[in-house]
Amino acid sequence: MGSINITDKAINKIQEVLKDQNMKYFRIRVKGGGCSGFQYVFKSENVINETKDHVFNFKDLQILIDKNSMTFINESELDYKDELIGSSFSISNPNAKNSCGCGTSFSV
């Protein structure tokens, strides 16, 4: 199935987002695009696709990652960074050979 780590800071922010949007799950997806070939997509949802999704439990939080995306982000870490230039989720991905400066796009 694979694994992913999520920092406490990211968990707290995801819980806040889900509560504000009245949603149950947080999805992490990889799609083609961005300046390096692939990019991360973060989305709040209320539905699990039981045939395609891996479900990861962190405290009271459920993270959904589809099987195709899992091949790209297995063993990655999701963090939430609050910096002067802005706040955003960030993934540290050991599978990425290159990534862009903003950290939202990568290549394998």
JSON list of C-alpha atoms in Angstrom, two decimals:
[
{"chain": "A", "resi": 1, "resn": "MET", "atom": "CA", "xyz": [0.00, 0.00, 0.00]},
{"chain": "A", "resi": 2, "resn": "GLY", "atom": "CA", "xyz": [2.81, 2.47, 0.74]},
{"chain": "A", "resi": 3, "resn": "SER", "atom": "CA", "xyz": [3.23, 5.16, 3.34]},
{"chain": "A", "resi": 4, "resn": "ILE", "atom": "CA", "xyz": [3.21, 8.91, 3.84]},
{"chain": "A", "resi": 5, "resn": "ASN", "atom": "CA", "xyz": [4.11, 11.05, 6.82]},
{"chain": "A", "resi": 6, "resn": "ILE", "atom": "CA", "xyz": [2.24, 14.19, 7.83]},
{"chain": "A", "resi": 7, "resn": "THR", "atom": "CA", "xyz": [3.65, 16.74, 10.25]},
{"chain": "A", "resi": 8, "resn": "ASP", "atom": "CA", "xyz": [1.61, 17.99, 13.20]},
{"chain": "A", "resi": 9, "resn": "LYS", "atom": "CA", "xyz": [1.51, 21.44, 11.62]},
{"chain": "A", "resi": 10, "resn": "ALA", "atom": "CA", "xyz": [-0.02, 20.01, 8.42]},
{"chain": "A", "resi": 11, "resn": "ILE", "atom": "CA", "xyz": [-2.51, 17.90, 10.41]},
{"chain": "A", "resi": 12, "resn": "ASN", "atom": "CA", "xyz": [-3.67, 20.96, 12.34]},
{"chain": "A", "resi": 13, "resn": "LYS", "atom": "CA", "xyz": [-4.11, 23.00, 9.14]},
{"chain": "A", "resi": 14, "resn": "ILE", "atom": "CA", "xyz": [-5.96, 20.20, 7.34]},
{"chain": "A", "resi": 15, "resn": "GLN", "atom": "CA", "xyz": [-8.34, 19.79, 10.29]},
{"chain": "A", "resi": 16, "resn": "GLU", "atom": "CA", "xyz": [-8.99, 23.54, 10.20]},
{"chain": "A", "resi": 17, "resn": "VAL", "atom": "CA", "xyz": [-9.66, 23.48, 6.44]},
{"chain": "A", "resi": 18, "resn": "LEU", "atom": "CA", "xyz": [-11.99, 20.47, 6.67]},
{"chain": "A", "resi": 19, "resn": "LYS", "atom": "CA", "xyz": [-13.95, 22.05, 9.51]},
{"chain": "A", "resi": 20, "resn": "ASP", "atom": "CA", "xyz": [-14.29, 25.38, 7.65]},
{"chain": "A", "resi": 21, "resn": "GLN", "atom": "CA", "xyz": [-15.46, 23.60, 4.47]},
{"chain": "A", "resi": 22, "resn": "ASN", "atom": "CA", "xyz": [-17.63, 21.04, 6.31]},
{"chain": "A", "resi": 23, "resn": "MET", "atom": "CA", "xyz": [-15.76, 18.18, 4.62]},
{"chain": "A", "resi": 24, "resn": "LYS", "atom": "CA", "xyz": [-14.58, 14.78, 5.91]},
{"chain": "A", "resi": 25, "resn": "TYR", "atom": "CA", "xyz": [-11.47, 13.86, 3.93]},
{"chain": "A", "resi": 26, "resn": "PHE", "atom": "CA", "xyz": [-8.34, 15.50, 2.54]},
{"chain": "A", "resi": 27, "resn": "ARG", "atom": "CA", "xyz": [-7.09, 14.24, -0.82]},
{"chain": "A", "resi": 28, "resn": "ILE", "atom": "CA", "xyz": [-3.52, 14.40, -2.10]},
{"chain": "A", "resi": 29, "resn": "ARG", "atom": "CA", "xyz": [-3.21, 13.77, -5.83]},
{"chain": "A", "resi": 30, "resn": "VAL", "atom": "CA", "xyz": [-0.46, 13.93, -8.44]},
{"chain": "A", "resi": 31, "resn": "LYS", "atom": "CA", "xyz": [-1.31, 15.08, -11.96]},
{"chain": "A", "resi": 32, "resn": "GLY", "atom": "CA", "xyz": [0.66, 15.96, -15.05]},
{"chain": "A", "resi": 33, "resn": "GLY", "atom": "CA", "xyz": [1.62, 19.61, -15.36]},
{"chain": "A", "resi": 34, "resn": "GLY", "atom": "CA", "xyz": [3.66, 22.31, -13.73]},
{"chain": "A", "resi": 35, "resn": "CYS", "atom": "CA", "xyz": [7.13, 23.41, -14.78]},
{"chain": "A", "resi": 36, "resn": "SER", "atom": "CA", "xyz": [8.78, 20.06, -13.89]},
{"chain": "A", "resi": 37, "resn": "GLY", "atom": "CA", "xyz": [6.25, 17.59, -15.31]},
{"chain": "A", "resi": 38, "resn": "PHE", "atom": "CA", "xyz": [4.06, 16.65, -12.34]},
{"chain": "A", "resi": 39, "resn": "GLN", "atom": "CA", "xyz": [2.27, 18.69, -9.70]},
{"chain": "A", "resi": 40, "resn": "TYR", "atom": "CA", "xyz": [0.55, 18.09, -6.39]},
{"chain": "A", "resi": 41, "resn": "VAL", "atom": "CA", "xyz": [-3.16, 18.75, -5.95]},
{"chain": "A", "resi": 42, "resn": "PHE", "atom": "CA", "xyz": [-4.79, 19.13, -2.52]},
{"chain": "A", "resi": 43, "resn": "LYS", "atom": "CA", "xyz": [-8.57, 18.90, -2.21]},
{"chain": "A", "resi": 44, "resn": "SER", "atom": "CA", "xyz": [-11.24, 18.50, 0.48]},
{"chain": "A", "resi": 45, "resn": "GLU", "atom": "CA", "xyz": [-13.84, 15.81, -0.18]},
{"chain": "A", "resi": 46, "resn": "ASN", "atom": "CA", "xyz": [-16.74, 13.91, 1.37]},
{"chain": "A", "resi": 47, "resn": "VAL", "atom": "CA", "xyz": [-16.47, 10.70, -0.69]},
{"chain": "A", "resi": 48, "resn": "ILE", "atom": "CA", "xyz": [-13.98, 7.81, -0.68]},
{"chain": "A", "resi": 49, "resn": "ASN", "atom": "CA", "xyz": [-13.52, 5.72, -3.82]},
{"chain": "A", "resi": 50, "resn": "GLU", "atom": "CA", "xyz": [-12.98, 2.36, -2.11]},
{"chain": "A", "resi": 51, "resn": "THR", "atom": "CA", "xyz": [-11.60, 0.67, -5.24]},
{"chain": "A", "resi": 52, "resn": "LYS", "atom": "CA", "xyz": [-9.05, 3.38, -6.09]},
{"chain": "A", "resi": 53, "resn": "ASP", "atom": "CA", "xyz": [-8.14, 5.16, -2.84]},
{"chain": "A", "resi": 54, "resn": "HIS", "atom": "CA", "xyz": [-5.64, 4.38, -0.12]},
{"chain": "A", "resi": 55, "resn": "VAL", "atom": "CA", "xyz": [-6.87, 5.78, 3.21]},
{"chain": "A", "resi": 56, "resn": "PHE", "atom": "CA", "xyz": [-4.31, 6.93, 5.77]},
{"chain": "A", "resi": 57, "resn": "ASN", "atom": "CA", "xyz": [-5.36, 7.75, 9.33]},
{"chain": "A", "resi": 58, "resn": "PHE", "atom": "CA", "xyz": [-3.60, 10.47, 11.33]},
{"chain": "A", "resi": 59, "resn": "LYS", "atom": "CA", "xyz": [-5.20, 11.25, 14.68]},
{"chain": "A", "resi": 60, "resn": "ASP", "atom": "CA", "xyz": [-8.85, 12.07, 13.76]},
{"chain": "A", "resi": 61, "resn": "LEU", "atom": "CA", "xyz": [-7.93, 12.81, 10.16]},
{"chain": "A", "resi": 62, "resn": "GLN", "atom": "CA", "xyz": [-8.26, 10.66, 7.04]},
{"chain": "A", "resi": 63, "resn": "ILE", "atom": "CA", "xyz": [-6.02, 11.34, 4.05]},
{"chain": "A", "resi": 64, "resn": "LEU", "atom": "CA", "xyz": [-6.99, 9.93, 0.64]},
{"chain": "A", "resi": 65, "resn": "ILE", "atom": "CA", "xyz": [-4.42, 9.12, -2.04]},
{"chain": "A", "resi": 66, "resn": "ASP", "atom": "CA", "xyz": [-5.41, 7.31, -5.22]},
{"chain": "A", "resi": 67, "resn": "LYS", "atom": "CA", "xyz": [-3.30, 4.32, -6.26]},
{"chain": "A", "resi": 68, "resn": "ASN", "atom": "CA", "xyz": [-1.73, 6.07, -9.28]},
{"chain": "A", "resi": 69, "resn": "SER", "atom": "CA", "xyz": [-0.64, 9.07, -7.20]},
{"chain": "A", "resi": 70, "resn": "MET", "atom": "CA", "xyz": [0.74, 6.78, -4.49]},
{"chain": "A", "resi": 71, "resn": "THR", "atom": "CA", "xyz": [3.37, 5.46, -6.89]},
{"chain": "A", "resi": 72, "resn": "PHE", "atom": "CA", "xyz": [4.77, 9.00, -7.16]},
{"chain": "A", "resi": 73, "resn": "ILE", "atom": "CA", "xyz": [4.55, 10.10, -3.51]},
{"chain": "A", "resi": 74, "resn": "ASN", "atom": "CA", "xyz": [5.20, 6.93, -1.52]},
{"chain": "A", "resi": 75, "resn": "GLU", "atom": "CA", "xyz": [7.33, 7.67, 1.59]},
{"chain": "A", "resi": 76, "resn": "SER", "atom": "CA", "xyz": [6.89, 11.44, 1.18]},
{"chain": "A", "resi": 77, "resn": "GLU", "atom": "CA", "xyz": [6.19, 13.93, 3.96]},
{"chain": "A", "resi": 78, "resn": "LEU", "atom": "CA", "xyz": [3.46, 16.58, 3.89]},
{"chain": "A", "resi": 79, "resn": "ASP", "atom": "CA", "xyz": [4.12, 19.76, 5.85]},
{"chain": "A", "resi": 80, "resn": "TYR", "atom": "CA", "xyz": [2.45, 23.15, 6.15]},
{"chain": "A", "resi": 81, "resn": "LYS", "atom": "CA", "xyz": [4.72, 26.16, 5.85]},
{"chain": "A", "resi": 82, "resn": "ASP", "atom": "CA", "xyz": [3.79, 29.63, 7.02]},
{"chain": "A", "resi": 83, "resn": "GLU", "atom": "CA", "xyz": [6.32, 32.06, 5.53]},
{"chain": "A", "resi": 84, "resn": "LEU", "atom": "CA", "xyz": [6.55, 35.75, 4.68]},
{"chain": "A", "resi": 85, "resn": "ILE", "atom": "CA", "xyz": [5.80, 35.07, 1.01]},
{"chain": "A", "resi": 86, "resn": "GLY", "atom": "CA", "xyz": [2.71, 33.02, 1.89]},
{"chain": "A", "resi": 87, "resn": "SER", "atom": "CA", "xyz": [1.41, 29.87, 3.48]},
{"chain": "A", "resi": 88, "resn": "SER", "atom": "CA", "xyz": [1.05, 26.53, 1.72]},
{"chain": "A", "resi": 89, "resn": "PHE", "atom": "CA", "xyz": [1.27, 22.78, 1.96]},
{"chain": "A", "resi": 90, "resn": "SER", "atom": "CA", "xyz": [4.64, 21.38, 0.95]},
{"chain": "A", "resi": 91, "resn": "ILE", "atom": "CA", "xyz": [5.71, 17.83, 0.11]},
{"chain": "A", "resi": 92, "resn": "SER", "atom": "CA", "xyz": [9.20, 16.48, 0.67]},
{"chain": "A", "resi": 93, "resn": "ASN", "atom": "CA", "xyz": [9.35, 13.67, -1.87]},
{"chain": "A", "resi": 94, "resn": "PRO", "atom": "CA", "xyz": [12.29, 11.21, -1.92]},
{"chain": "A", "resi": 95, "resn": "ASN", "atom": "CA", "xyz": [11.08, 9.91, -5.31]},
{"chain": "A", "resi": 96, "resn": "ALA", "atom": "CA", "xyz": [11.45, 13.29, -7.05]},
{"chain": "A", "resi": 97, "resn": "LYS", "atom": "CA", "xyz": [14.63, 13.73, -9.07]},
{"chain": "A", "resi": 98, "resn": "ASN", "atom": "CA", "xyz": [14.01, 17.45, -9.59]},
{"chain": "A", "resi": 99, "resn": "SER", "atom": "CA", "xyz": [11.54, 20.00, -8.30]},
{"chain": "A", "resi": 100, "resn": "CYS", "atom": "CA", "xyz": [10.75, 23.60, -9.11]},
{"chain": "A", "resi": 101, "resn": "GLY", "atom": "CA", "xyz": [11.60, 26.51, -6.83]},
{"chain": "A", "resi": 102, "resn": "CYS", "atom": "CA", "xyz": [8.05, 26.88, -5.52]},
{"chain": "A", "resi": 103, "resn": "GLY", "atom": "CA", "xyz": [7.92, 23.19, -4.48]},
{"chain": "A", "resi": 104, "resn": "THR", "atom": "CA", "xyz": [4.62, 22.40, -6.21]},
{"chain": "A", "resi": 105, "resn": "SER", "atom": "CA", "xyz": [6.03, 20.69, -9.29]},
{"chain": "A", "resi": 106, "resn": "PHE", "atom": "CA", "xyz": [8.48, 17.79, -9.63]},
{"chain": "A", "resi": 107, "resn": "SER", "atom": "CA", "xyz": [9.91, 15.20, -12.01]},
{"chain": "A", "resi": 108, "resn": "VAL", "atom": "CA", "xyz": [10.74, 11.52, -11.53]}
]
